[in-house]
CSV table of C-alpha atoms and ligand atoms in Angstrom, one decimal:
chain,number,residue,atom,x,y,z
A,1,UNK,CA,-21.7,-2.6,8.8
A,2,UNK,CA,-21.0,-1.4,5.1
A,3,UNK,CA,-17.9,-2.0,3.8
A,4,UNK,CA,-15.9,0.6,2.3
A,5,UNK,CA,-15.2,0.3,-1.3
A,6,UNK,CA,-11.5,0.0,-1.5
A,7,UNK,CA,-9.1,0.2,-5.0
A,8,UNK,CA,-5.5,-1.0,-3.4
A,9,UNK,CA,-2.5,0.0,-6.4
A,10,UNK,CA,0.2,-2.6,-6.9
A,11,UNK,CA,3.4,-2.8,-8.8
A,12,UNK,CA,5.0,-6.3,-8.1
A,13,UNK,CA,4.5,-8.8,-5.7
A,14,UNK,CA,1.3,-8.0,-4.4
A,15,UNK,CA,2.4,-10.1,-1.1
A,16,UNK,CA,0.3,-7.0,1.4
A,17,UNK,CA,-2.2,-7.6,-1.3
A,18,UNK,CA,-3.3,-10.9,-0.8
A,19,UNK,CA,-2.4,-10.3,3.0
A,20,UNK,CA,-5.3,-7.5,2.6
A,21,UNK,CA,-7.7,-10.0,0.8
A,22,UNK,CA,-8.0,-12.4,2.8
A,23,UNK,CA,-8.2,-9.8,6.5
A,24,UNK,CA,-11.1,-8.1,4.1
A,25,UNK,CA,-12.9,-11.4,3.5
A,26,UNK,CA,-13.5,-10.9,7.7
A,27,UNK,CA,-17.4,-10.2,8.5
A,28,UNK,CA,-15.9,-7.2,10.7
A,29,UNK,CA,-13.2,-6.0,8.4
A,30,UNK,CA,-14.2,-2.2,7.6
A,31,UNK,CA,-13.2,-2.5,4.0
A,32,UNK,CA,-14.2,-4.8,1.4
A,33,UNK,CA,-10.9,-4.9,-1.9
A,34,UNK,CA,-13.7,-4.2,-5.1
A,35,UNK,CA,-10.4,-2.8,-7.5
A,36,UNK,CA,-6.9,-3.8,-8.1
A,37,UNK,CA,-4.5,-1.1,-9.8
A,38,UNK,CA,-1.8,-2.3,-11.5
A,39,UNK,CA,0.9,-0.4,-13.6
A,40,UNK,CA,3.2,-3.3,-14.3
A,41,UNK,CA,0.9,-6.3,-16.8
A,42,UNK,CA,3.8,-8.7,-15.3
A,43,UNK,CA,3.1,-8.0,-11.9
A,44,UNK,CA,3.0,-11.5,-10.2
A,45,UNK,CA,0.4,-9.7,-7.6
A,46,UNK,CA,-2.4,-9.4,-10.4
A,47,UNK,CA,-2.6,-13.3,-9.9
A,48,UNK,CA,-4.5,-12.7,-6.8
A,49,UNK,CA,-7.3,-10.4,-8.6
A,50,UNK,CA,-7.3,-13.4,-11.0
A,51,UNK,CA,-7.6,-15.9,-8.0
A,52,UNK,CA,-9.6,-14.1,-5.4
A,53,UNK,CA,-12.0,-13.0,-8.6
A,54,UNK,CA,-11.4,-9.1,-8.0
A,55,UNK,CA,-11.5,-7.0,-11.1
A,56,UNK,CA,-8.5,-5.2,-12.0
A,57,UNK,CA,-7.1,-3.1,-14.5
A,58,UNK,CA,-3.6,-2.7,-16.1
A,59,UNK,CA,-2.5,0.7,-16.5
A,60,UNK,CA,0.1,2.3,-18.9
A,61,UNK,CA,1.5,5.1,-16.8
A,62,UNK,CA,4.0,6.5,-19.4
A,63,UNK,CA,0.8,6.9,-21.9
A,64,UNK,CA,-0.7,10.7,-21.6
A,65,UNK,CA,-3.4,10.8,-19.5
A,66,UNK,CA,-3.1,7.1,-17.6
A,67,UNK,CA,-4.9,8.8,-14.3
A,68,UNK,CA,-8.0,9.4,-15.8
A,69,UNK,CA,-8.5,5.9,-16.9
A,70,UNK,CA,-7.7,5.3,-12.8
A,71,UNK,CA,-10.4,8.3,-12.2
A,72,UNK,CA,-12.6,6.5,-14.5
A,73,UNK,CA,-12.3,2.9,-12.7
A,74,UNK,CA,-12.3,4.5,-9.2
A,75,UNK,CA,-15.7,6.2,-10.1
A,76,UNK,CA,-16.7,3.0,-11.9
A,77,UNK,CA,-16.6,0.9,-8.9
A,78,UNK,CA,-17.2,3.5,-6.4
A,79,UNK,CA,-14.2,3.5,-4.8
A,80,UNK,CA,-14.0,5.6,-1.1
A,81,UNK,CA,-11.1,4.4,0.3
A,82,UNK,CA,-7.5,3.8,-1.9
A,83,UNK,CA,-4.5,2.2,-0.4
A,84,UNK,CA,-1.0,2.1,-2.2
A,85,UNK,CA,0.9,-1.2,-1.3
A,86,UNK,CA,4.0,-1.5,-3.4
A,87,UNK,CA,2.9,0.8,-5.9
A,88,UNK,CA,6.3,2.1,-7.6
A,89,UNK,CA,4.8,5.6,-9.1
A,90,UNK,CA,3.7,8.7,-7.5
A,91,UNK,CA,0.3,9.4,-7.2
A,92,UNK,CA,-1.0,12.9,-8.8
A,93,UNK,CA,-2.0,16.0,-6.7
A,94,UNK,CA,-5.2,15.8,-8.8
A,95,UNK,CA,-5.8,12.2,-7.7
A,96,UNK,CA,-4.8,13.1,-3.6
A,97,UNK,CA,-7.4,15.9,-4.4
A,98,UNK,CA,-10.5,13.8,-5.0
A,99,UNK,CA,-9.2,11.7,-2.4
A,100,UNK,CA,-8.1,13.5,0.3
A,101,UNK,CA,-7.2,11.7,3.5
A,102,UNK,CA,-8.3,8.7,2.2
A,103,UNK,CA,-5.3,7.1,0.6
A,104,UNK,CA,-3.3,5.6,2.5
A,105,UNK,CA,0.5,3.9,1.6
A,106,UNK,CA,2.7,1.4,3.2
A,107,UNK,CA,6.1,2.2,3.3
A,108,UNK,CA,9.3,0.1,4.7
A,109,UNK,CA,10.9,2.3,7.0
A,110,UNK,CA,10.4,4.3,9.8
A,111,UNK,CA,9.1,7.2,8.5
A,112,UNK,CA,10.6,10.2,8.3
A,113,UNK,CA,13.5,8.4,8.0
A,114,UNK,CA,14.7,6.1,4.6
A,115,UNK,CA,11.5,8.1,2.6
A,116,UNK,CA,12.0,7.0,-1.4
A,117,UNK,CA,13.2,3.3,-2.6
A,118,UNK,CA,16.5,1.3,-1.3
A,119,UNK,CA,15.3,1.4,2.5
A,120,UNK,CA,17.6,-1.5,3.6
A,121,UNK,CA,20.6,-1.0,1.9
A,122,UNK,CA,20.5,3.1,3.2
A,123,UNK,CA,19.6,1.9,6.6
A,124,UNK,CA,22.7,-1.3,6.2
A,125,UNK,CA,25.4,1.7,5.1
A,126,UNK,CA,24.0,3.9,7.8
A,127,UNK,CA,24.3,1.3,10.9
A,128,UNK,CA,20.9,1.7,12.1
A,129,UNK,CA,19.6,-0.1,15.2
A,130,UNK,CA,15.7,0.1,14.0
A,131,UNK,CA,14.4,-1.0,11.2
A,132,UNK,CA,10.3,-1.0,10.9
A,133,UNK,CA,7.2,-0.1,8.6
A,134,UNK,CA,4.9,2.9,8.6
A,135,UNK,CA,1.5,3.1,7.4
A,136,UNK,CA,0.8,7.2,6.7
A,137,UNK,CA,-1.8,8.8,4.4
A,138,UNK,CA,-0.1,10.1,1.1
A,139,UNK,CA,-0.4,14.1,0.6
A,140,UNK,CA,1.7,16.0,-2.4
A,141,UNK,CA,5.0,14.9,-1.4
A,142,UNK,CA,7.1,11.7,-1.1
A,143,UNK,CA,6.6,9.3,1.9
A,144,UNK,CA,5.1,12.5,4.1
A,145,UNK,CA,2.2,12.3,5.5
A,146,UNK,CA,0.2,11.9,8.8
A,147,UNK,CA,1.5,8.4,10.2
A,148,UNK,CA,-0.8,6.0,11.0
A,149,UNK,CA,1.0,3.5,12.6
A,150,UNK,CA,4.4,2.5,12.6
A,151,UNK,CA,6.2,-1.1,13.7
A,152,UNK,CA,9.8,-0.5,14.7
A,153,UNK,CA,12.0,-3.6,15.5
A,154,UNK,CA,15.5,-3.9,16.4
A,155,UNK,CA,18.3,-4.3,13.6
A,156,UNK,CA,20.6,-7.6,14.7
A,157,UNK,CA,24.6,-7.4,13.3
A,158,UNK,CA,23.9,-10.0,11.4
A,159,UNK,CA,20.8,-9.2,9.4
A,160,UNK,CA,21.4,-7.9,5.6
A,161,UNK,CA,19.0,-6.3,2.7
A,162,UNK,CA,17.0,-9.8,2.8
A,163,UNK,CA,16.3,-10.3,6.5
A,164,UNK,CA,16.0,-7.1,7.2
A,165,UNK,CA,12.9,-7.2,4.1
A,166,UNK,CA,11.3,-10.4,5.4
A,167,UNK,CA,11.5,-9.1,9.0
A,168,UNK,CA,9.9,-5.6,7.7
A,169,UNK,CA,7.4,-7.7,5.8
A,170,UNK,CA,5.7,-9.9,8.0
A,171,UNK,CA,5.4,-6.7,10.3
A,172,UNK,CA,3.6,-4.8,7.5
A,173,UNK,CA,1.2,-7.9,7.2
A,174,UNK,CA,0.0,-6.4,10.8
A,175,UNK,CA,0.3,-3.2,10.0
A,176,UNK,CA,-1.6,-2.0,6.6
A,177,UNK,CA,-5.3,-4.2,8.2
A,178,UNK,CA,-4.6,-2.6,11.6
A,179,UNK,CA,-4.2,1.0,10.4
A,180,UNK,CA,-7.8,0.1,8.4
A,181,UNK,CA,-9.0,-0.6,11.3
A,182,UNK,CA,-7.9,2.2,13.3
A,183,UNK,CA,-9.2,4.7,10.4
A,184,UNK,CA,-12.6,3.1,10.4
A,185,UNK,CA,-13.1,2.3,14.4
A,186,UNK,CA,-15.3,5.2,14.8
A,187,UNK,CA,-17.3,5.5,11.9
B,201,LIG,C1,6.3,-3.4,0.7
B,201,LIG,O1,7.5,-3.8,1.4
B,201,LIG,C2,6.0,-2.0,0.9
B,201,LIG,O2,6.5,-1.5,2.1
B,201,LIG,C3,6.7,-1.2,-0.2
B,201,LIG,O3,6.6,-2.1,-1.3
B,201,LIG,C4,6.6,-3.5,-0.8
B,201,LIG,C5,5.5,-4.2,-1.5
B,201,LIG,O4,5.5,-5.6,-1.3
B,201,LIG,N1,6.0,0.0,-0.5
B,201,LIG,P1,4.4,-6.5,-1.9
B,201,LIG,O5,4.2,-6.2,-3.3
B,201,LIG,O6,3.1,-6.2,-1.1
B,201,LIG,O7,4.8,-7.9,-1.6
């Protein structure tokens, strides 16, 4: 099997990242992480490019034309497949054009509901009773498109903005490699 040439953009943490890494290092993984995005140079997840020995790149996105230094890298590398995993910008419509359905984004709600940032405080204020993650492909607008799969779980009284993140997490660290796997099983 040939591995897809993946780019996945971070902005923090990078915790899905490293998740991501190692399920890649997997003989039947479809995707093989040859590019690490970054906007954010104190981003602790650029330690696992560093560790894992995964070229990255840092890049500037108030400074004019920042995506076609990203166009430039994705050819570079030969990128195919792009997932967004805590990436904190929006991705251009030029960008979603040379890639079209194959960037995907991994989002902490349950899509369509919470789309944009502060999920678990909007879902605290809101007494939901589900919580959950949804891997979709990213079209033109916010949080949006085609789900991939989603991982609900029940909200309990007592859980708050940190539980209700660590719960969503370790969820997500199922999620994002399955969804890979169910976008690749046929081909
Ligand atoms: C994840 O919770 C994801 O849902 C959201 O950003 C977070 C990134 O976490 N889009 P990490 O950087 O992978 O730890």
């Amino acid at each position: 099997m040939v591995k897809k040439k993946t780019c996945v953009f971070i902005s923090g943490k990078g915790s899905n990242l490293k998740n991501l890494i190692i399920r890649s290092r997997d003989n039947i993984f479809p995707v093989k992480i040859s590019l690490i995005i970054c906007n954010n140079k104190k981003a602790y997840g650029v330690n696992y490019a560093k560790k894992y020995k995964i070229p990255y790149i840092i890049v500037n996105t108030s400074a004019r034309l920042y995506e076609n230094k990203i166009l430039f890298y994705l050819k570079k590398y030969k990128i195919s497949f792009i997932c967004l995993a805590g990436y904190m910008r929006i991705i251009s419509k030029n960008l979603i054009k040379h890639y079209q359905k194959k960037i995907i984004n991994i989002h902490p709600s349950l899509l369509p509901k919470f789309k944009g940032l502060n999920t678990f405080s909007r879902m605290i204020k809101n007494d939901e009773i589900k919580a959950g993650c949804t891997v979709h492909y990213v079209n033109e607008k916010l949080d949006s498109g085609s789900t991939i799969i989603q991982k609900p779980f029940y909200i309990n009284q007592n859980d708050d903005e940190k539980t209700l993140k660590t719960k969503t997490q370790k969820l997500e660290y199922k999620a994002l490699p399955e969804s890979i796997i169910k976008i690749f099983r046929n081909t």
